[in-house]
Amino acid sequence: MMSSFLHTIATLPPGLLMVLGALFVPFLPKMPRRIWMFGLILASATHAWSIDYGQHLTASFLGLDLILVRANEFTKPFMVVFHIAAALNIIYSIHANCRTTETSGLAYAGTAVAALYAGDFATLFVYWELTAVTSVFLILKGGSERRLGAALRYLLMQVVSGVLLLGGAAALWSQGGDLTIGALDPMSLAGGLIFFAFGIKAAFPFLNGWLQDTYPEASISGTLILSCFSTKLAIYMLVQCFAGVEALIYIGAVMTLFPAFYAVIENDLRRVLTFSLNNQLGFMVVGIGIGTELSLNGTAAHAFAHIIYKSVLFMAMGAVKLRTGTTKATELGGLWKSMPLTTIFCIVGAVSISSFPMFSGFVTKSLTIASTAQEGYLVIWFILIFASAAVLEHSGIKIPYFAFFGHDRGYKVKEAPASMLVAMGIGSLLCIVIGVFPASVYFMLPYEVTYDVWSVGHVLGEFQLLIFAILAFVLLMARGLYPPEIDATVLNADWLYRRLAPRIIMAIFRPIWAAYQLIIVGARSILFDLIRISTSSFKTTGFVSNTMSSSFAAAVFLAIFAFMLAFRFLNM
Amino acid sequence: MKHSEPSDTPDTNDAHDAHDTTMSPFAKKLSLWLVGISVVLGLLDFVIHRHGYSKIEEMPLFFAVFGFLAFLAVVAGGVILRVFISRSKDYYDE
């Protein structure tokens, strides 16, 4: 009995265990709930680890051949880091003690893991929508009007992405019915639709507005959880379907650049991190576009390291938000005195994302950057090096500097709660372990890593780039030339549907509305005139209702009769 | 500037924050160290030959100069971008 139950569990798609288990989370008391959630993650991870490459579970549904469990050489690194993130998220959220966040967060992580194992587009579509549905509660939680608006905009973009994916799947079906996830031509109808579906979730240029708009509106734990899964699932799927598509190199390069400039002027530090997240996705997208073993290794490794160091940064800013009530640069500063440990963890996250040697960003991002040079994309290589200096600016310096140093605002706050510190501590430790022992990630990568990340020239070049960039920062600060932070709204791609589209719709419908109004008003005034004339005519004193003498009536009839007679004779 | 104000002026005005160029002794010390490290890193380029994929990359001080200029360009780019896309903080609430 027990063994057959375990056998059933072992054939389920990994992650689904977390989704089903999440249904019990709202009904469990505090401690058992956490043990239950960790148990689910561990069980899911153990099960997933044992899955070999190939198809394992297929099903037939409404004439569709579904592949529910399928793994290839890219699945493992994403699977492992998704489970690590899910576990860190639980530890970090202990302080908030919120059933909605915990249930939603676990189900969301589980759906994302299960999606990694989807082998066909119909199955993927189901998970694609489920990641949106399970995660929207993270934004909705709290229920203020602002959050409701953000949640609706988030859901709208996720559903549009899902509909495009469904359209692509339908197009594939009509072409012969093979829905297996594999290489697609983005210039075909099906490929194009799916390309855009992935593009929305991976925050391509101009499709990225939802990311910066909605993530920072979620709760403290909510923003952290959101930052881990959806976008990286999109990266994973781009690898599966569009590896080597040259357009991705240029799309990715734009993604590394534009959000970086935005991050310089954005005041809300959690929003700065979402721009930074977008910029990191750009590096991964370039790697997918290059499509060589080195670059695809780079994308997978970068996604792995990125989820962890980005989590550490979001956790640190979450702790700041919890203690001070804000993450606006204009309201923060000098927190290192009261939050020393959070400061240290934030700095570890910052140097990791800036890819200082001995930290996780260096041993992962370098693979992608090297691949652009190796394949002769010199301009792209320049852009990525430039973007690396930009990462140092917004995530390496701006985040820790404005929150923990800079102008001391005199906050006397407590250090972050123990649970948050533990989560940040583990995350920071992983950043260092990966940085010092890159083999800890490399062994999971799809191809053997032959690139020598520790070559003296490479390490020296990286140090020079970063240290001289910091020198530029110090120079700007010392001269008072560093632009002051301003509490403002920075227009981003979400402006397109929040302001431009409504304006266009208004511009089209306003004349129609005006014409409609004119007709209605005109018709109404004519109608009123008719009613007025007829009431005045038919009322008791009116012209029609007047009493007249019978002789007058006889005279009228006689006159009509005479006229008719005359008419008759004249026509003869 | 903060350091040019009379010492008895209460420090309540936030307007001068942005142009606050006074550095704590610790920050000054740190900056000096940074300059020292930079010089050493720069000089190392004339001792160690960095093997790169392109000739430009192998030029002495390439990464140093590029990193320094790139940082300035990113900040300048942000400032220019701000002119076009920065709105009041209540922009979407109106």
XYZ file of C-alpha atoms in Angstrom:
666
model
C 0.000 0.000 0.000
C 2.621 2.442 1.166
C 5.085 1.412 -1.491
C 2.477 1.731 -4.254
C 1.638 5.211 -2.935
C 5.308 6.166 -3.030
C 5.541 4.666 -6.479
C 2.679 6.900 -7.652
C 4.401 9.930 -6.145
C 7.634 8.974 -7.879
C 5.948 8.959 -11.284
C 4.374 12.392 -10.805
C 6.091 15.348 -12.416
C 8.548 16.856 -9.892
C 7.184 20.019 -8.346
C 3.602 18.810 -8.568
C 4.154 17.360 -5.118
C 4.768 20.901 -3.872
C 1.649 22.192 -5.616
C -0.598 19.470 -4.176
C 1.070 19.734 -0.783
C 0.522 23.507 -0.767
C -3.228 22.847 -0.556
C -2.742 21.666 3.042
C -0.546 24.588 4.083
C -3.430 26.946 5.055
C -4.783 24.379 7.517
C -1.574 23.571 9.374
C -0.304 25.389 12.468
C 2.975 27.306 12.389
C 5.751 24.763 13.002
C 4.212 21.657 11.382
C 3.469 23.839 8.364
C 7.126 24.750 7.872
C 8.340 21.199 8.393
C 5.692 20.069 5.894
C 6.839 22.635 3.306
C 10.526 21.728 3.692
C 9.606 18.062 3.459
C 7.747 18.670 0.213
C 10.638 20.603 -1.307
C 13.130 17.945 -0.254
C 10.925 15.134 -1.610
C 10.405 16.989 -4.886
C 14.129 17.724 -5.225
C 15.158 14.147 -4.435
C 12.661 12.815 -6.938
C 13.754 15.324 -9.578
C 17.441 14.571 -9.032
C 16.841 10.883 -9.828
C 15.206 11.608 -13.196
C 17.401 10.719 -16.167
C 17.328 12.393 -19.557
C 14.426 11.411 -21.797
C 10.660 11.049 -21.640
C 9.238 9.359 -18.557
C 5.532 10.012 -18.236
C 3.170 10.423 -21.141
C -0.590 10.673 -21.226
C -3.301 11.050 -23.794
C -5.945 13.686 -23.297
C -8.638 14.711 -25.819
C -6.561 13.196 -28.594
C -3.441 15.114 -27.523
C -0.281 13.172 -26.737
C 1.039 14.833 -23.602
C 4.574 14.475 -22.269
C 4.290 15.174 -18.547
C 7.841 14.331 -17.506
C 10.772 14.867 -19.805
C 14.273 15.987 -18.895
C 17.335 16.967 -20.860
C 20.788 18.302 -20.083
C 19.445 21.798 -19.252
C 16.827 20.694 -16.742
C 19.063 19.901 -13.792
C 20.692 23.284 -13.055
C 17.326 25.064 -13.276
C 15.602 22.399 -11.187
C 18.227 22.519 -8.434
C 18.244 26.303 -8.125
C 14.424 26.485 -8.176
C 14.331 24.138 -5.183
C 17.065 26.087 -3.383
C 15.139 29.323 -3.983
C 11.881 27.753 -2.765
C 13.573 26.680 0.472
C 15.262 30.070 1.028
C 11.936 31.804 0.408
C 10.282 29.756 3.152
C 13.014 30.597 5.656
C 12.836 34.273 4.746
C 9.029 34.339 5.042
C 8.922 32.771 8.513
C 8.941 36.210 10.096
C 5.899 37.409 8.134
C 4.000 34.254 9.183
C 1.483 34.710 6.391
C -0.457 31.684 5.149
C -1.359 33.314 1.827
C 2.288 34.037 0.996
C 3.466 30.600 2.090
C 0.744 28.694 0.221
C 1.032 30.814 -2.890
C 4.845 30.831 -2.804
C 5.112 27.048 -2.498
C 2.512 26.349 -5.189
C 4.180 28.895 -7.483
C 7.627 27.313 -7.007
C 6.136 23.853 -7.547
C 4.425 24.901 -10.765
C 7.653 26.441 -12.035
C 9.560 23.215 -11.305
C 6.858 21.097 -12.945
C 6.975 23.373 -15.995
C 10.682 22.574 -16.428
C 9.679 18.961 -17.027
C 6.849 19.720 -19.463
C 7.604 17.981 -22.730
C 4.878 19.433 -24.921
C 3.340 22.865 -25.436
C -0.140 21.909 -24.187
C 1.257 20.786 -20.827
C 3.522 23.832 -20.747
C 0.517 26.082 -21.372
C -1.231 24.713 -18.281
C 1.809 25.370 -16.080
C 2.441 28.717 -17.795
C -0.988 29.927 -16.678
C -0.684 28.241 -13.293
C 2.511 30.146 -12.491
C 0.522 33.344 -13.098
C -2.513 32.238 -11.100
C -0.546 30.917 -8.118
C 1.761 33.936 -7.938
C -0.793 36.721 -8.357
C -1.768 36.326 -4.685
C 1.721 37.494 -3.750
C 0.887 40.875 -5.272
C -2.779 40.878 -4.304
C -2.039 40.208 -0.637
C -2.908 43.248 1.441
C -5.659 44.227 -0.934
C -5.020 47.950 -1.247
C -6.333 49.585 -4.409
C -2.752 50.091 -5.599
C -1.935 46.403 -5.192
C -5.191 45.362 -6.830
C -4.311 47.464 -9.866
C -0.789 46.025 -10.004
C -2.122 42.471 -9.607
C -4.558 42.954 -12.473
C -1.857 44.382 -14.736
C 0.427 41.481 -13.788
C -2.272 38.927 -14.538
C -3.160 40.660 -17.792
C 0.397 40.399 -19.166
C 0.829 36.809 -17.963
C -2.463 35.774 -19.533
C -1.583 37.521 -22.813
C 1.658 35.516 -22.799
C -0.336 32.339 -22.123
C -2.794 33.064 -24.917
C 0.101 33.589 -27.364
C 1.562 30.276 -26.227
C -1.791 28.578 -26.739
C -2.056 30.181 -30.181
C 1.401 28.834 -31.036
C 0.435 25.377 -29.794
C -2.760 25.505 -31.885
C -0.748 26.507 -34.961
C 1.628 23.574 -34.385
C -1.348 21.252 -33.964
C -2.892 22.392 -37.228
C 0.436 21.785 -39.001
C 0.593 18.135 -38.087
C -0.077 17.734 -34.415
C 3.426 17.425 -33.011
C 3.410 19.540 -29.868
C 6.751 18.317 -28.523
C 8.870 21.143 -27.103
C 11.921 21.513 -29.312
C 13.680 23.854 -31.705
C 11.289 26.233 -33.474
C 11.667 28.729 -36.292
C 10.668 32.155 -34.930
C 9.721 33.225 -38.456
C 6.969 30.584 -38.680
C 3.499 31.355 -37.322
C 3.716 28.905 -34.437
C 7.330 29.792 -33.688
C 6.584 33.514 -33.795
C 3.659 33.281 -31.390
C 5.637 31.160 -28.951
C 8.660 33.482 -29.298
C 6.486 36.417 -28.176
C 4.896 34.370 -25.399
C 8.355 33.611 -23.995
C 9.455 37.173 -24.753
C 6.821 38.662 -22.474
C 7.822 36.439 -19.549
C 11.532 36.962 -20.207
C 10.920 40.751 -20.229
C 12.209 41.517 -23.740
C 12.579 45.230 -24.560
C 9.162 46.950 -24.659
C 7.521 43.804 -23.270
C 9.243 44.332 -19.906
C 6.948 46.926 -18.314
C 5.026 44.451 -16.170
C 8.199 43.330 -14.403
C 9.261 46.685 -12.978
C 5.660 47.803 -12.567
C 4.309 44.934 -10.513
C 7.099 43.092 -8.657
C 7.946 45.952 -6.274
C 4.247 46.360 -5.422
C 4.120 42.923 -3.765
C 4.738 42.237 -0.093
C 8.295 41.973 1.245
C 8.430 38.185 0.823
C 6.208 38.399 -2.254
C 8.698 40.451 -4.278
C 11.465 38.033 -3.366
C 9.452 34.954 -4.384
C 8.309 36.544 -7.649
C 11.878 37.426 -8.617
C 12.963 33.768 -8.634
C 10.831 31.779 -11.036
C 8.765 33.166 -13.942
C 11.497 34.993 -15.817
C 13.990 32.134 -15.449
C 11.359 29.643 -16.612
C 11.064 31.780 -19.737
C 14.865 31.714 -20.152
C 14.827 27.916 -19.823
C 12.120 27.615 -22.459
C 13.969 29.993 -24.807
C 16.969 27.666 -24.484
C 14.779 24.685 -25.366
C 13.177 26.272 -28.440
C 15.328 29.120 -29.748
C 18.980 28.336 -28.971
C 21.151 29.827 -31.705
C 18.517 32.257 -33.022
C 20.681 35.253 -33.898
C 17.980 37.854 -33.175
C 18.256 36.906 -29.495
C 21.841 38.181 -29.400
C 20.671 41.694 -30.272
C 17.530 41.511 -28.142
C 19.654 40.377 -25.205
C 22.222 43.127 -25.788
C 19.483 45.783 -25.654
C 18.197 44.165 -22.462
C 21.607 44.467 -20.818
C 21.807 48.150 -21.710
C 18.482 49.906 -21.335
C 17.382 48.794 -17.873
C 20.848 49.809 -16.644
C 20.222 53.484 -17.431
C 16.799 53.242 -15.818
C 18.347 51.739 -12.711
C 20.618 54.793 -12.344
C 17.674 57.171 -11.983
C 15.093 54.952 -10.261
C 14.638 55.989 -6.644
C 12.927 52.898 -5.204
C 15.748 50.442 -4.529
C 13.507 47.385 -4.923
C 12.509 48.719 -8.342
C 16.213 49.287 -9.126
C 16.635 45.567 -8.471
C 13.889 44.723 -10.977
C 15.701 46.775 -13.623
C 18.882 44.975 -12.624
C 17.032 41.649 -12.922
C 16.022 42.635 -16.443
C 19.617 43.479 -17.293
C 20.773 40.085 -16.001
C 18.171 38.328 -18.162
C 19.781 40.170 -21.085
C 23.104 38.369 -20.528
C 21.273 35.028 -20.497
C 19.336 35.877 -23.674
C 22.600 36.794 -25.458
C 23.971 33.395 -24.420
C 20.921 31.655 -25.909
C 21.318 33.624 -29.126
C 24.998 32.685 -29.504
C 23.935 29.061 -29.058
C 27.362 27.439 -28.605
C 28.235 24.992 -25.832
C 30.165 27.715 -24.008
C 27.374 30.287 -24.253
C 24.561 27.897 -23.302
C 26.628 26.742 -20.343
C 26.947 30.440 -19.537
C 23.204 30.989 -19.659
C 22.440 28.010 -17.420
C 25.208 28.817 -14.947
C 24.307 32.508 -14.879
C 20.631 31.719 -14.214
C 21.732 29.488 -11.338
C 24.002 32.046 -9.689
C 21.697 34.936 -10.517
C 18.650 33.519 -8.716
C 20.701 33.218 -5.536
C 22.499 36.580 -5.506
C 19.420 38.436 -6.689
C 17.474 36.786 -3.874
C 20.079 37.956 -1.360
C 19.727 41.528 -2.664
C 15.924 41.416 -2.604
C 16.068 39.902 0.898
C 18.335 42.687 2.133
C 16.061 45.372 0.669
C 13.056 43.529 2.129
C 14.655 43.648 5.567
C 15.293 47.373 5.094
C 11.656 47.849 4.096
C 10.481 45.880 7.123
C 12.556 47.944 9.548
C 12.260 51.418 8.049
C 9.044 51.167 6.045
C 10.656 52.340 2.826
C 13.156 51.380 0.128
C 13.395 54.842 -1.404
C 16.971 56.029 -1.789
C 15.867 59.566 -0.904
C 14.674 58.357 2.508
C 17.464 55.906 3.353
C 21.079 55.976 4.435
C 23.425 55.082 7.278
C 21.685 51.815 8.148
C 24.950 49.891 8.537
C 25.121 50.952 12.164
C 21.793 49.411 13.107
C 21.711 46.570 10.546
C 25.361 45.425 10.262
C 24.655 41.815 9.253
C 22.107 42.793 6.618
C 24.735 45.249 5.325
C 27.354 42.499 5.018
C 24.961 40.110 3.244
C 23.830 42.867 0.898
C 27.459 43.621 0.024
C 28.115 39.923 -0.686
C 25.093 39.934 -3.037
C 26.324 43.176 -4.592
C 29.861 41.997 -5.283
C 28.497 38.694 -6.589
C 26.204 40.360 -9.123
C 29.038 42.739 -10.067
C 31.072 39.589 -10.800
C 34.093 40.222 -8.619
C 36.453 37.242 -8.867
C 35.816 34.697 -6.071
C 32.081 35.451 -6.172
C 29.360 33.625 -8.091
C 28.709 36.190 -10.826
C 32.289 36.037 -12.053
C 32.453 32.293 -12.668
C 29.081 32.223 -14.475
C 28.669 35.464 -16.439
C 32.221 35.191 -17.796
C 31.213 32.143 -19.864
C 28.597 34.127 -21.795
C 30.850 37.144 -22.301
C 33.721 34.953 -23.499
C 31.403 33.192 -25.956
C 30.521 36.480 -27.703
C 34.210 37.230 -28.274
C 34.920 33.649 -29.312
C 32.202 33.780 -31.967
C 33.432 37.135 -33.246
C 30.590 39.348 -32.002
C 32.961 42.130 -30.993
C 30.324 44.876 -30.701
C 28.165 42.653 -28.520
C 31.228 41.862 -26.420
C 31.798 45.619 -25.922
C 28.164 46.062 -24.939
C 28.341 43.260 -22.377
C 31.528 44.664 -20.843
C 29.870 48.079 -20.734
C 26.774 46.511 -19.163
C 29.008 44.846 -16.566
C 30.232 48.278 -15.486
C 26.575 49.337 -15.381
C 25.686 46.385 -13.147
C 28.417 47.516 -10.781
C 26.857 50.989 -10.787
C 23.255 50.104 -9.958
C 23.503 46.818 -8.066
C 27.077 46.828 -6.844
C 27.261 50.376 -5.559
C 23.882 52.124 -5.613
C 21.931 49.489 -3.659
C 24.291 49.082 -0.692
C 25.541 52.674 -0.749
C 22.196 54.465 -0.564
C 20.618 52.030 1.884
C 23.426 51.415 4.326
C 25.907 54.264 3.840
C 25.475 57.627 2.121
C 23.579 60.264 4.032
C 22.812 59.045 7.559
C 19.080 59.569 8.116
C 19.426 58.745 11.787
C 17.378 55.556 11.775
C 17.507 53.732 15.099
C 16.108 50.380 14.009
C 16.576 46.753 14.983
C 18.662 44.342 12.911
C 16.626 42.119 10.552
C 14.746 39.233 12.215
C 16.707 36.003 12.744
C 14.819 34.084 10.039
C 15.653 36.706 7.432
C 19.297 36.766 8.509
C 19.514 32.981 8.204
C 18.063 33.076 4.677
C 20.413 35.909 3.651
C 23.332 34.137 5.320
C 22.758 30.875 3.439
C 22.285 32.787 0.177
C 25.518 34.753 0.741
C 27.400 31.587 1.617
C 26.218 29.973 -1.624
C 27.419 33.049 -3.577
C 30.893 32.591 -2.120
C 30.950 28.783 -2.414
C 30.005 28.985 -6.101
C 32.543 31.766 -6.616
C 35.406 29.880 -4.986
C 34.432 26.376 -6.151
C 32.783 26.916 -9.542
C 32.812 23.129 -10.044
C 29.872 23.057 -7.606
C 27.750 24.458 -10.439
C 29.795 23.452 -13.483
C 29.223 19.725 -12.899
C 25.473 20.230 -13.445
C 25.893 22.170 -16.679
C 24.779 20.685 -19.997
C 28.289 20.608 -21.492
C 31.749 20.154 -20.101
C 33.316 23.488 -19.132
C 36.639 23.885 -20.914
C 36.886 27.646 -20.466
C 39.556 28.691 -17.967
C 37.744 31.223 -15.816
C 40.779 31.689 -13.575
C 43.315 32.680 -16.231
C 45.500 35.461 -14.821
C 44.658 37.820 -17.657
C 40.920 37.366 -17.194
C 41.023 37.888 -13.428
C 43.261 40.935 -13.800
C 41.060 42.425 -16.540
C 37.937 41.964 -14.429
C 39.550 43.588 -11.393
C 40.728 46.524 -13.490
C 37.284 47.035 -14.993
C 35.550 47.005 -11.624
C 38.105 48.885 -9.532
C 38.466 51.688 -12.071
C 34.680 51.920 -12.321
C 34.513 52.295 -8.538
C 37.219 54.935 -8.858
C 34.914 56.818 -11.225
C 32.136 56.611 -8.636
C 34.374 57.941 -5.866
C 35.498 60.758 -8.145
C 31.902 61.721 -8.969
C 30.931 61.637 -5.287
C 33.954 63.643 -4.174
C 33.232 66.277 -6.805
C 29.516 66.345 -5.973
C 28.777 65.342 -9.549
C 26.914 62.130 -8.830
C 23.282 62.880 -9.740
C 21.065 63.241 -6.671
C 18.255 60.740 -6.235
C 14.843 62.214 -7.006
C 11.558 60.770 -5.801
C 9.875 60.476 -9.168
C 8.065 58.102 -11.488
C 10.301 56.822 -14.265
C 8.315 56.077 -17.389
C 8.849 52.521 -18.546
C 7.276 50.175 -21.088
C 4.184 49.754 -18.896
C 3.410 53.361 -19.875
C 2.469 51.920 -23.294
C -0.582 50.172 -21.895
C -1.214 52.311 -18.844
C -1.256 55.671 -20.635
C -0.596 55.481 -24.388
C -3.161 52.782 -25.253
C -5.951 54.454 -23.241
C -5.089 57.735 -24.987
C -5.245 56.148 -28.447
C -8.519 54.469 -27.596
C -9.825 57.800 -26.340
C -8.631 59.545 -29.505
C -10.523 57.065 -31.651
C -13.653 56.895 -29.561
C -13.952 60.555 -28.643
C -15.225 61.691 -32.124
C -17.560 58.694 -32.238
C -18.770 59.552 -28.784
C -19.181 63.195 -29.755
C -21.211 62.249 -32.850
C -23.310 59.915 -30.788
C -23.898 62.665 -28.263
C -24.889 65.079 -31.036
C -27.436 62.655 -32.471
C -28.848 61.802 -29.077
C -29.094 65.437 -28.008
C -30.579 66.462 -31.359
C -33.110 63.643 -31.392
C -34.032 64.352 -27.826
C -34.644 68.061 -28.453
C -36.816 67.268 -31.513
C -38.756 64.762 -29.449
C -39.200 67.248 -26.627
C -40.390 69.892 -29.119
C -42.991 67.468 -30.523
C -44.205 66.597 -27.051
C -44.380 70.274 -26.127
C -46.351 71.204 -29.272
C -48.753 68.299 -28.943
C -49.364 68.845 -25.221
C -50.051 72.488 -25.838
C -52.350 71.598 -28.728
C -54.308 68.864 -26.969
C -54.642 70.350 -23.505
C -58.118 71.549 -22.539
C -57.385 75.109 -23.516
C -55.383 74.038 -26.569
C -56.238 74.546 -30.169
C -57.548 70.972 -30.791
C -59.617 70.674 -27.616
C -61.416 74.022 -28.064
C -65.213 73.868 -28.259
C -66.736 75.624 -31.286
C -70.249 76.540 -32.342
C -72.081 73.977 -34.560
C -72.727 76.672 -37.187
C -68.987 77.229 -37.539
C -68.493 73.454 -37.963
C -71.268 73.318 -40.555
C -69.670 76.232 -42.389
C -66.283 74.423 -42.449
C -67.818 71.187 -43.821
C -69.747 73.189 -46.417
C -66.582 74.946 -47.519
C -64.710 71.598 -47.886
C -67.624 70.117 -49.810
C -67.738 73.124 -52.123
C -64.008 72.901 -52.723
C -64.223 69.166 -53.580
C -67.104 69.780 -55.995
C -65.208 72.563 -57.689
C -62.150 70.383 -57.948
C -64.161 67.521 -59.445
C -65.738 69.708 -62.143
C -62.547 71.542 -62.997
C -60.858 68.230 -63.754
C -63.432 66.968 -66.160
C 28.281 73.147 0.707
C 28.126 71.683 4.137
C 31.724 72.376 5.123
C 31.471 76.062 4.213
C 28.452 76.660 6.469
C 28.896 78.342 9.828
C 29.290 75.615 12.403
C 26.335 76.803 14.486
C 23.801 76.340 11.661
C 21.477 73.470 12.559
C 21.751 70.638 10.046
C 18.089 70.446 9.081
C 18.045 71.437 5.453
C 17.910 68.418 3.148
C 18.419 70.452 -0.004
C 22.197 70.380 0.188
C 22.351 66.578 0.533
C 22.978 66.039 -3.119
C 26.006 68.268 -3.155
C 27.337 67.106 0.143
C 30.960 66.494 -0.739
C 32.340 66.192 2.764
C 33.932 62.822 3.333
C 34.360 61.082 6.633
C 37.990 60.334 7.543
C 37.192 56.645 6.982
C 35.869 57.329 3.483
C 38.961 59.400 2.696
C 41.219 56.599 3.838
C 39.206 54.097 1.804
C 39.465 56.304 -1.265
C 43.217 56.547 -0.905
C 43.467 52.767 -0.668
C 41.315 52.516 -3.784
C 43.612 54.852 -5.686
C 46.591 52.786 -4.525
C 45.002 49.511 -5.656
C 44.067 51.087 -8.985
C 47.641 52.179 -9.620
C 48.938 48.686 -8.814
C 46.312 47.045 -11.049
C 47.166 49.449 -13.843
C 50.909 48.793 -13.529
C 50.340 45.015 -13.532
C 49.186 45.391 -17.130
C 52.753 46.211 -18.122
C 54.092 43.138 -16.329
C 51.470 40.498 -17.187
C 50.334 39.955 -20.735
C 46.577 39.475 -20.774
C 45.624 37.100 -23.544
C 42.370 38.205 -25.167
C 40.199 37.362 -28.138
C 40.892 40.693 -29.828
C 43.835 43.079 -30.196
C 41.909 45.920 -28.516
C 41.346 43.825 -25.437
C 45.065 43.122 -25.151
C 46.030 46.816 -25.185
C 47.576 47.858 -21.851
C 45.067 49.559 -19.546
C 42.147 48.660 -21.831
C 39.894 47.396 -19.029
C 40.957 50.169 -16.661
C 40.129 52.949 -19.100
C 37.011 51.218 -20.372
C 35.683 50.576 -16.852
C 36.284 54.169 -15.798
C 34.683 55.683 -18.896
C 31.820 53.177 -18.966
C 30.859 54.089 -15.424
C 30.802 57.804 -16.284
C 28.810 57.048 -19.443
C 26.211 55.004 -17.548
C 25.662 57.812 -15.059
C 25.575 60.437 -17.816
C 23.154 58.274 -19.803
C 20.867 58.055 -16.792
C 20.928 61.815 -16.299
C 20.071 62.406 -19.958
C 17.320 59.774 -19.839
C 15.861 61.442 -16.785
C 15.098 64.561 -18.808
C 12.796 62.559 -21.062
C 11.140 59.978 -18.846
C 11.047 61.342 -15.323
C 7.606 62.412 -14.110
C 6.077 63.438 -10.790
C 5.973 60.652 -8.230
C 2.144 60.652 -8.356
C 2.107 60.328 -12.159
C -0.004 57.172 -12.263
C -2.211 58.187 -9.344
C -3.535 61.307 -11.025
